Amino acid sequence: MSFARVRALVVVGLLAVVALVFVVVALVRDTQSNAGAGEGCPDDWPRADVTLRDHKDVKINVLNGTDRPGLAADVAGDFRNRDFQVQKEATQKKKIDDVAVLRYGPKGVGSAHLLRAYFLGDAELEYDPKRENDVVDVVLGGNFQQLATITEVNQSLGDLGAPVAPPGSCPMSVEG
């Protein structure tokens, strides 16, 4: 074996050892192992359920915030076809111009995150810390066209990232 090959193998081996040492040190000194566990959270703050729910576990109310008659019923049917639990459909008196508004409480954070993907991230979020249930109100606005396809929803979920506890709340502990 030539001297150049031996020298190259020594350099590559040395780099591998240095990389291994850095990885071990990073894992041992990790200070984020309890990140998102709700530790250090004030006692009076609500605990937000940031678990991304499956469609069949999401409960929604569909409200029409437009002048288009029957919009809530049509969209509620679309959501039922996608295995969501539609609790009610109604017309809201106050009209909105947005694509949609999602109203939810601490128990509905993960559900609202999933629903937001159906509007490609364009739905406004209205968090109410005093809300007790896990039902999300979906208020359809004047700029609403249609729900996203399954492929678009998956891409939107990737763009949105993981659900995050809203300001003034802490993530619910993951302990069973």
Coordinates of N, CA, C and O in Angstrom, one line a residue:
M1 N 0.9 -1.2 0.0 CA 0.0 0.0 0.0 C 0.9 1.2 0.0 O 1.9 1.3 0.7
S2 N 0.5 2.2 -0.8 CA 1.3 3.4 -0.9 C 1.2 4.3 0.3 O 0.2 4.2 1.0
F3 N 2.1 5.2 0.5 CA 2.1 6.1 1.6 C 0.9 7.0 1.5 O 0.2 7.4 2.5
A4 N 0.4 7.4 0.3 CA -0.7 8.3 0.1 C -2.0 7.6 0.6 O -2.9 8.3 1.2
R5 N -2.1 6.4 0.3 CA -3.3 5.6 0.7 C -3.4 5.5 2.3 O -4.4 5.6 2.9
V6 N -2.3 5.2 2.8 CA -2.2 5.1 4.3 C -2.5 6.4 5.0 O -3.3 6.5 5.9
R7 N -2.0 7.5 4.4 CA -2.3 8.8 5.0 C -3.8 9.1 4.8 O -4.4 9.6 5.8
A8 N -4.4 8.8 3.7 CA -5.8 9.1 3.5 C -6.6 8.3 4.5 O -7.6 8.8 5.0
L9 N -6.3 7.0 4.7 CA -7.1 6.2 5.6 C -6.9 6.7 7.0 O -7.9 6.7 7.8
V10 N -5.8 7.2 7.4 CA -5.6 7.7 8.8 C -6.4 9.0 8.9 O -7.1 9.2 10.0
V11 N -6.4 9.8 7.9 CA -7.2 11.1 8.0 C -8.7 10.8 8.1 O -9.5 11.3 8.9
V12 N -9.2 9.9 7.3 CA -10.6 9.5 7.3 C -11.0 8.8 8.6 O -12.0 9.1 9.2
G13 N -10.1 8.0 9.1 CA -10.4 7.3 10.4 C -10.4 8.3 11.5 O -11.3 8.3 12.4
L14 N -9.5 9.3 11.5 CA -9.5 10.4 12.5 C -10.7 11.2 12.5 O -11.3 11.5 13.5
L15 N -11.2 11.6 11.3 CA -12.4 12.3 11.1 C -13.6 11.6 11.7 O -14.5 12.1 12.3
A16 N -13.7 10.2 11.4 CA -14.8 9.4 11.9 C -14.8 9.4 13.5 O -15.8 9.5 14.1
V17 N -13.6 9.3 14.1 CA -13.5 9.3 15.5 C -14.0 10.6 16.1 O -14.7 10.7 17.1
V18 N -13.5 11.7 15.5 CA -13.9 13.0 16.0 C -15.4 13.2 15.8 O -16.1 13.8 16.8
A19 N -16.0 12.8 14.7 CA -17.5 12.9 14.6 C -18.2 12.1 15.6 O -19.2 12.5 16.2
L20 N -17.7 10.9 15.9 CA -18.3 10.1 16.9 C -18.3 10.7 18.3 O -19.3 10.7 19.0
V21 N -17.2 11.3 18.6 CA -17.0 12.0 19.9 C -18.0 13.2 20.0 O -18.7 13.4 21.0
F22 N -18.2 14.0 18.9 CA -19.1 15.1 18.9 C -20.6 14.6 19.1 O -21.3 15.2 19.8
V23 N -20.9 13.5 18.5 CA -22.3 13.0 18.6 C -22.5 12.5 20.0 O -23.6 12.8 20.6
V24 N -21.6 11.8 20.6 CA -21.7 11.3 22.0 C -21.9 12.5 23.0 O -22.7 12.5 23.8
V25 N -21.0 13.5 22.8 CA -21.1 14.7 23.7 C -22.4 15.4 23.5 O -23.0 15.8 24.5
A26 N -22.9 15.6 22.3 CA -24.2 16.2 22.1 C -25.3 15.5 22.7 O -26.2 16.1 23.3
L27 N -25.3 14.2 22.7 CA -26.4 13.4 23.3 C -26.3 13.4 24.8 O -27.4 13.5 25.5
V28 N -25.1 13.4 25.3 CA -25.0 13.4 26.8 C -25.4 14.8 27.4 O -26.0 14.8 28.4
R29 N -25.0 15.8 26.7 CA -25.3 17.2 27.2 C -26.6 17.8 26.7 O -26.8 19.0 26.8
D30 N -27.5 17.0 26.2 CA -28.7 17.5 25.6 C -29.6 18.1 26.7 O -29.9 17.4 27.7
T31 N -29.9 19.3 26.6 CA -30.7 20.0 27.6 C -32.2 20.1 27.1 O -33.0 20.7 27.8
Q32 N -32.6 19.6 26.0 CA -33.9 19.7 25.5 C -34.7 18.4 25.6 O -35.7 18.2 25.0
S33 N -34.2 17.5 26.4 CA -34.9 16.2 26.5 C -36.3 16.3 27.1 O -37.1 15.4 26.8
N34 N -36.6 17.3 27.9 CA -37.9 17.5 28.4 C -38.7 18.7 27.7 O -39.7 19.2 28.2
A35 N -38.2 19.1 26.5 CA -38.8 20.1 25.8 C -40.3 19.7 25.4 O -40.5 18.6 25.0
G36 N -41.2 20.6 25.6 CA -42.6 20.4 25.3 C -43.3 19.5 26.3 O -44.5 19.2 26.1
A37 N -42.7 19.2 27.4 CA -43.4 18.4 28.4 C -44.2 19.2 29.4 O -44.9 18.7 30.3
G38 N -44.2 20.5 29.3 CA -45.0 21.4 30.1 C -44.4 21.6 31.5 O -45.1 22.1 32.4
E39 N -43.1 21.3 31.7 CA -42.5 21.5 32.9 C -42.2 23.0 33.1 O -41.8 23.7 32.1
G40 N -42.3 23.5 34.3 CA -42.0 24.9 34.5 C -43.1 25.8 34.0 O -42.9 27.0 33.9
C41 N -44.2 25.3 33.9 CA -45.4 26.0 33.4 C -46.2 26.5 34.6 O -46.4 25.8 35.6
P42 N -46.7 27.8 34.6 CA -47.5 28.3 35.7 C -48.7 27.4 35.9 O -49.3 26.9 35.0
D43 N -49.1 27.2 37.2 CA -50.2 26.3 37.5 C -51.5 26.8 36.9 O -52.4 26.0 36.6
D44 N -51.7 28.1 36.8 CA -53.0 28.6 36.3 C -53.2 28.6 34.8 O -54.2 28.9 34.3
W45 N -52.1 28.2 34.0 CA -52.2 28.2 32.6 C -52.8 26.9 32.2 O -52.5 25.8 32.7
P46 N -53.7 26.9 31.2 CA -54.3 25.7 30.7 C -53.3 24.8 29.9 O -52.3 25.3 29.4
R47 N -53.5 23.5 30.0 CA -52.6 22.5 29.3 C -53.2 22.2 27.9 O -54.3 21.8 27.8
A48 N -52.5 22.6 26.9 CA -53.0 22.4 25.5 C -52.6 21.0 25.0 O -51.5 20.5 25.2
D49 N -53.6 20.3 24.4 CA -53.4 19.0 23.9 C -52.8 19.2 22.4 O -53.6 19.5 21.5
V50 N -51.5 19.1 22.3 CA -50.9 19.3 21.0 C -50.7 18.0 20.2 O -49.9 18.0 19.3
T51 N -51.4 17.0 20.5 CA -51.4 15.7 19.8 C -52.1 15.9 18.5 O -53.3 16.4 18.4
L52 N -51.4 15.6 17.4 CA -52.1 15.7 16.0 C -53.1 14.5 15.9 O -52.7 13.3 16.0
R53 N -54.3 14.8 15.9 CA -55.4 13.8 15.9 C -55.6 13.2 14.5 O -55.3 13.8 13.5
D54 N -56.2 12.0 14.5 CA -56.6 11.3 13.3 C -58.0 11.9 12.9 O -58.7 12.3 13.8
H55 N -58.3 11.9 11.6 CA -59.6 12.4 11.2 C -60.8 12.0 12.0 O -61.6 12.8 12.3
K56 N -60.8 10.7 12.2 CA -62.0 10.1 12.9 C -62.2 10.5 14.3 O -63.2 10.4 14.9
D57 N -61.1 11.1 14.9 CA -61.2 11.6 16.3 C -61.4 13.1 16.4 O -61.5 13.6 17.5
V58 N -61.6 13.8 15.3 CA -61.8 15.2 15.3 C -63.2 15.6 15.3 O -64.0 15.2 14.3
K59 N -63.7 16.4 16.3 CA -65.1 16.8 16.3 C -65.2 18.3 15.9 O -64.4 19.1 16.4
I60 N -66.1 18.6 15.0 CA -66.2 19.9 14.5 C -67.7 20.4 14.4 O -68.6 19.6 14.3
N61 N -67.8 21.7 14.4 CA -69.1 22.4 14.1 C -68.7 23.2 12.8 O -67.7 23.9 12.8
V62 N -69.6 23.1 11.8 CA -69.3 23.9 10.6 C -70.3 25.0 10.5 O -71.5 24.8 10.6
L63 N -69.8 26.2 10.5 CA -70.6 27.4 10.5 C -70.4 28.2 9.2 O -69.3 28.4 8.8
N64 N -71.5 28.7 8.6 CA -71.4 29.5 7.4 C -71.4 30.9 7.8 O -72.3 31.5 8.3
G65 N -70.2 31.6 7.5 CA -70.0 33.0 7.7 C -70.1 33.8 6.5 O -69.5 34.8 6.4
T66 N -70.9 33.3 5.5 CA -71.0 34.0 4.2 C -72.5 34.2 3.9 O -73.4 33.8 4.6
D67 N -72.8 34.8 2.7 CA -74.1 34.9 2.2 C -74.6 33.8 1.3 O -75.7 33.8 0.8
R68 N -73.7 32.8 1.1 CA -74.0 31.7 0.2 C -74.8 30.6 1.0 O -74.4 30.0 1.9
P69 N -76.1 30.4 0.6 CA -76.9 29.5 1.3 C -76.5 28.0 1.1 O -76.0 27.7 0.0
G70 N -76.5 27.3 2.1 CA -76.2 25.9 2.1 C -74.7 25.5 2.1 O -74.4 24.4 2.0
L71 N -73.9 26.5 2.3 CA -72.4 26.3 2.3 C -72.0 25.4 3.4 O -71.2 24.5 3.3
A72 N -72.6 25.7 4.6 CA -72.2 24.8 5.8 C -72.6 23.4 5.6 O -71.8 22.5 5.9
A73 N -73.7 23.1 5.0 CA -74.2 21.7 4.8 C -73.3 21.0 3.8 O -72.9 19.9 3.9
D74 N -72.9 21.8 2.7 CA -72.0 21.2 1.7 C -70.7 20.8 2.2 O -70.2 19.7 2.0
V75 N -70.1 21.8 3.0 CA -68.7 21.5 3.5 C -68.8 20.5 4.6 O -67.9 19.7 4.8
A76 N -69.9 20.5 5.4 CA -70.0 19.5 6.5 C -70.1 18.1 5.8 O -69.5 17.1 6.3
G77 N -70.8 18.0 4.7 CA -70.8 16.7 4.0 C -69.4 16.3 3.5 O -69.0 15.1 3.6
D78 N -68.6 17.3 3.0 CA -67.3 17.0 2.6 C -66.4 16.5 3.8 O -65.7 15.5 3.7
F79 N -66.6 17.1 4.9 CA -65.9 16.7 6.1 C -66.3 15.3 6.6 O -65.5 14.5 7.0
R80 N -67.6 15.0 6.5 CA -68.1 13.7 6.9 C -67.5 12.6 5.9 O -67.2 11.5 6.4
N81 N -67.4 12.9 4.7 CA -66.8 12.0 3.7 C -65.4 11.7 4.0 O -64.8 10.7 3.6
R82 N -64.7 12.6 4.7 CA -63.3 12.4 5.1 C -63.2 11.9 6.6 O -62.2 12.1 7.2
D83 N -64.3 11.4 7.1 CA -64.3 10.7 8.4 C -64.2 11.7 9.6 O -63.9 11.2 10.7
F84 N -64.5 12.9 9.5 CA -64.6 13.8 10.6 C -65.9 13.7 11.3 O -66.9 13.3 10.7
Q85 N -66.0 14.0 12.6 CA -67.2 13.9 13.4 C -67.9 15.3 13.4 O -67.5 16.2 14.2
V86 N -68.8 15.5 12.5 CA -69.5 16.8 12.4 C -70.6 16.8 13.4 O -71.6 16.0 13.3
Q87 N -70.5 17.7 14.4 CA -71.5 17.8 15.5 C -72.7 18.6 15.0 O -73.8 18.2 15.3
K88 N -72.5 19.7 14.4 CA -73.6 20.5 13.9 C -73.2 21.4 12.7 O -72.0 21.6 12.5
E89 N -74.2 21.9 12.0 CA -73.9 22.8 10.9 C -74.9 23.9 11.1 O -76.1 23.7 11.4
A90 N -74.5 25.2 10.9 CA -75.4 26.3 11.2 C -74.9 27.5 10.4 O -73.8 27.5 9.8
T91 N -75.7 28.6 10.4 CA -75.3 29.9 9.8 C -74.9 30.8 10.9 O -75.7 30.9 11.9
Q92 N -73.8 31.5 10.8 CA -73.4 32.5 11.7 C -73.9 33.9 11.3 O -73.8 34.2 10.1
K93 N -74.4 34.7 12.2 CA -74.9 36.0 11.8 C -73.8 36.9 11.3 O -73.9 37.6 10.4
K94 N -72.6 36.9 12.0 CA -71.5 37.8 11.7 C -70.8 37.2 10.4 O -70.3 36.1 10.5
K95 N -70.7 38.0 9.4 CA -70.0 37.5 8.2 C -68.6 37.8 8.3 O -68.1 38.8 8.8
I96 N -67.7 36.9 7.7 CA -66.3 37.1 7.7 C -65.8 37.0 6.3 O -66.4 36.4 5.4
D97 N -64.7 37.7 6.0 CA -64.1 37.8 4.7 C -62.9 36.8 4.5 O -62.6 36.5 3.4
D98 N -62.4 36.2 5.6 CA -61.3 35.3 5.5 C -61.7 34.0 4.8 O -62.9 33.8 4.5
V99 N -60.7 33.2 4.5 CA -61.0 31.8 4.0 C -61.9 31.1 5.0 O -62.9 30.5 4.7
A100 N -61.4 31.0 6.3 CA -62.0 30.4 7.4 C -61.5 30.8 8.7 O -60.3 31.4 8.7
V101 N -62.2 30.6 9.7 CA -61.7 30.9 11.1 C -62.0 29.6 11.9 O -63.0 29.0 11.8
L102 N -60.9 29.2 12.6 CA -61.0 28.0 13.5 C -61.0 28.5 14.9 O -60.1 29.1 15.4
R103 N -62.1 28.2 15.6 CA -62.2 28.5 17.0 C -62.1 27.2 17.9 O -62.8 26.3 17.6
Y104 N -61.3 27.3 18.9 CA -61.0 26.1 19.6 C -60.4 26.4 21.0 O -60.1 27.6 21.3
G105 N -60.4 25.5 21.9 CA -59.8 25.6 23.2 C -58.6 24.7 23.4 O -58.1 24.2 22.4
P106 N -58.1 24.6 24.6 CA -56.9 23.9 24.9 C -57.0 22.4 24.4 O -56.0 21.8 24.0
K107 N -58.2 21.8 24.5 CA -58.3 20.4 24.1 C -58.4 20.2 22.6 O -58.3 19.1 22.1
G108 N -58.5 21.3 21.9 CA -58.7 21.2 20.4 C -57.5 21.7 19.6 O -57.6 21.9 18.4
V109 N -56.3 21.9 20.3 CA -55.2 22.5 19.6 C -54.7 21.6 18.4 O -54.5 22.0 17.3
G110 N -54.5 20.3 18.7 CA -54.1 19.3 17.7 C -55.1 19.2 16.6 O -54.8 19.1 15.4
S111 N -56.4 19.2 16.9 CA -57.4 19.1 15.9 C -57.5 20.3 15.0 O -57.6 20.2 13.8
A112 N -57.4 21.5 15.6 CA -57.4 22.7 14.8 C -56.2 22.8 13.9 O -56.3 23.2 12.8
H113 N -55.0 22.2 14.3 CA -53.8 22.2 13.5 C -54.1 21.3 12.3 O -53.7 21.7 11.1
L114 N -54.7 20.2 12.4 CA -55.1 19.3 11.3 C -56.1 20.0 10.4 O -55.9 20.0 9.2
L115 N -57.1 20.6 11.0 CA -58.1 21.3 10.1 C -57.5 22.5 9.4 O -57.9 22.8 8.2
R116 N -56.5 23.1 9.9 CA -55.9 24.3 9.2 C -55.2 23.8 7.9 O -55.2 24.5 7.0
A117 N -54.7 22.6 7.9 CA -54.1 22.0 6.7 C -55.2 21.9 5.6 O -54.8 22.0 4.4
Y118 N -56.4 21.7 6.0 CA -57.5 21.5 4.9 C -57.8 22.9 4.3 O -58.5 22.9 3.3
F119 N -57.3 24.0 4.9 CA -57.4 25.3 4.3 C -56.1 25.8 3.8 O -55.9 27.0 3.7
L120 N -55.1 24.9 3.7 CA -53.8 25.2 3.2 C -53.1 26.3 4.1 O -52.3 27.1 3.6
G121 N -53.4 26.3 5.3 CA -52.7 27.2 6.3 C -53.3 28.6 6.2 O -52.9 29.5 7.0
D122 N -54.4 28.8 5.4 CA -55.0 30.1 5.3 C -56.1 30.4 6.3 O -56.6 31.5 6.3
A123 N -56.5 29.5 7.1 CA -57.5 29.7 8.1 C -56.9 30.5 9.3 O -55.8 30.2 9.8
E124 N -57.7 31.4 9.8 CA -57.3 32.2 11.0 C -57.6 31.4 12.2 O -58.6 30.6 12.3
L125 N -56.8 31.5 13.2 CA -56.9 30.7 14.4 C -57.4 31.6 15.6 O -56.9 32.7 15.8
E126 N -58.5 31.2 16.3 CA -59.0 31.9 17.4 C -59.0 31.0 18.6 O -59.9 30.1 18.7
Y127 N -58.0 31.1 19.4 CA -57.9 30.3 20.6 C -58.6 30.9 21.8 O -58.4 32.1 22.1
D128 N -59.4 30.1 22.5 CA -60.1 30.5 23.7 C -59.7 29.6 24.9 O -60.1 28.5 24.9
P129 N -58.9 30.1 25.8 CA -58.3 29.3 26.8 C -59.4 28.8 27.8 O -59.2 27.9 28.5
K130 N -60.6 29.4 27.8 CA -61.7 29.0 28.7 C -62.6 28.0 28.1 O -63.4 27.4 28.8
R131 N -62.4 27.6 26.9 CA -63.2 26.6 26.3 C -62.9 25.3 26.8 O -61.8 24.9 26.9
E132 N -64.0 24.5 27.2 CA -63.8 23.3 27.9 C -63.7 22.0 27.0 O -63.2 21.0 27.4
N133 N -64.4 22.1 25.8 CA -64.5 20.9 25.0 C -63.4 20.8 24.0 O -62.6 21.7 23.8
D134 N -63.4 19.7 23.2 CA -62.4 19.4 22.2 C -63.0 19.7 20.8 O -62.4 19.3 19.8
V135 N -64.2 20.3 20.7 CA -64.8 20.6 19.4 C -64.2 21.8 18.8 O -64.0 22.8 19.5
V136 N -64.0 21.8 17.5 CA -63.4 23.0 16.8 C -64.5 23.5 16.0 O -65.2 22.8 15.2
D137 N -64.8 24.9 16.1 CA -65.7 25.5 15.2 C -65.0 26.0 13.9 O -64.0 26.7 14.0
V138 N -65.5 25.5 12.8 CA -65.0 25.9 11.5 C -66.0 26.9 10.9 O -67.1 26.5 10.5
V139 N -65.6 28.1 10.9 CA -66.4 29.2 10.3 C -65.9 29.5 8.9 O -64.8 30.0 8.7
L140 N -66.7 29.2 7.9 CA -66.4 29.5 6.5 C -66.6 30.9 6.2 O -67.6 31.5 6.5
G141 N -65.6 31.5 5.5 CA -65.6 32.9 5.1 C -65.8 33.1 3.7 O -65.9 32.2 2.8
G142 N -65.9 34.4 3.3 CA -66.2 34.8 1.9 C -65.1 34.4 0.9 O -65.4 34.2 -0.2
N143 N -63.9 34.2 1.4 CA -62.8 33.8 0.5 C -62.7 32.3 0.3 O -61.7 31.8 -0.3
F144 N -63.6 31.5 1.0 CA -63.5 30.1 0.9 C -63.9 29.6 -0.5 O -64.9 30.0 -1.0
Q145 N -63.1 28.7 -1.0 CA -63.4 28.1 -2.3 C -63.7 26.6 -2.2 O -64.8 26.2 -2.6
Q146 N -62.8 25.8 -1.6 CA -63.0 24.4 -1.5 C -61.9 23.9 -0.5 O -60.9 24.5 -0.2
L147 N -62.2 22.7 0.0 CA -61.3 22.0 0.9 C -60.1 21.5 0.1 O -60.3 21.1 -1.1
A148 N -59.0 21.3 0.7 CA -57.8 20.8 0.0 C -57.9 19.3 -0.2 O -58.7 18.6 0.5
T149 N -57.2 18.8 -1.2 CA -57.2 17.4 -1.5 C -56.3 16.7 -0.4 O -55.6 17.4 0.3
I150 N -56.4 15.4 -0.4 CA -55.5 14.7 0.6 C -54.0 14.9 0.4 O -53.3 15.2 1.4
T151 N -53.6 15.0 -0.9 CA -52.2 15.3 -1.1 C -51.8 16.7 -0.7 O -50.8 16.9 -0.1
E152 N -52.7 17.6 -1.0 CA -52.5 19.0 -0.5 C -52.4 19.1 1.0 O -51.6 19.9 1.6
V153 N -53.3 18.4 1.7 CA -53.4 18.4 3.1 C -52.0 17.8 3.7 O -51.5 18.4 4.6
N154 N -51.6 16.7 3.1 CA -50.3 16.2 3.6 C -49.1 17.1 3.4 O -48.3 17.3 4.3
Q155 N -49.1 17.8 2.3 CA -48.0 18.8 2.0 C -48.2 20.0 3.0 O -47.2 20.5 3.5
S156 N -49.4 20.4 3.2 CA -49.6 21.5 4.1 C -49.2 21.2 5.5 O -48.7 22.0 6.2
L157 N -49.5 20.0 6.0 CA -49.1 19.5 7.3 C -47.6 19.6 7.4 O -47.1 19.9 8.5
G158 N -46.9 19.2 6.4 CA -45.4 19.2 6.4 C -45.0 20.7 6.5 O -44.0 21.0 7.2
D159 N -45.6 21.6 5.8 CA -45.2 23.0 5.8 C -45.5 23.6 7.2 O -44.8 24.5 7.7
L160 N -46.7 23.2 7.8 CA -47.1 23.8 9.1 C -46.2 23.3 10.2 O -46.1 24.0 11.3
G161 N -45.7 22.1 10.1 CA -44.9 21.5 11.2 C -45.8 20.9 12.3 O -47.0 20.6 12.0
A162 N -45.3 20.7 13.4 CA -46.0 20.1 14.5 C -46.9 21.1 15.2 O -46.6 22.3 15.2
P163 N -48.0 20.7 15.8 CA -48.8 21.6 16.6 C -48.0 22.2 17.8 O -47.2 21.5 18.4
V164 N -48.3 23.5 18.0 CA -47.6 24.2 19.1 C -48.7 24.7 20.1 O -49.8 25.2 19.6
A165 N -48.4 24.7 21.3 CA -49.3 25.3 22.3 C -49.4 26.8 22.1 O -48.4 27.5 21.9
P166 N -50.7 27.3 22.1 CA -50.9 28.7 21.9 C -50.3 29.6 23.0 O -50.1 29.1 24.1
P167 N -50.0 30.9 22.8 CA -49.6 31.7 23.9 C -50.5 31.7 25.1 O -51.7 31.7 24.9
G168 N -50.0 31.7 26.3 CA -50.8 31.6 27.5 C -51.2 30.2 27.9 O -52.0 30.0 28.7
S169 N -50.6 29.2 27.2 CA -50.9 27.8 27.6 C -49.6 27.0 27.5 O -48.6 27.5 27.0
C170 N -49.7 25.8 28.0 CA -48.5 24.9 28.0 C -48.9 23.6 27.4 O -50.0 23.2 27.5
P171 N -47.9 23.0 26.7 CA -48.3 21.7 26.2 C -48.6 20.7 27.3 O -48.0 20.7 28.3
M172 N -49.6 19.8 27.0 CA -50.0 18.8 27.9 C -48.9 17.8 28.1 O -48.2 17.5 27.1
S173 N -48.7 17.3 29.3 CA -47.7 16.3 29.5 C -48.0 15.0 28.7 O -49.1 14.6 28.6
V174 N -46.9 14.4 28.2 CA -47.1 13.2 27.4 C -47.3 11.9 28.2 O -47.5 10.9 27.7
E175 N -47.1 12.0 29.5 CA -47.2 10.9 30.4 C -48.6 10.2 30.3 O -49.6 10.9 30.2
G176 N -48.6 8.9 30.3 CA -49.9 8.2 30.1 C -50.6 8.1 31.4 O -51.6 7.7 31.6

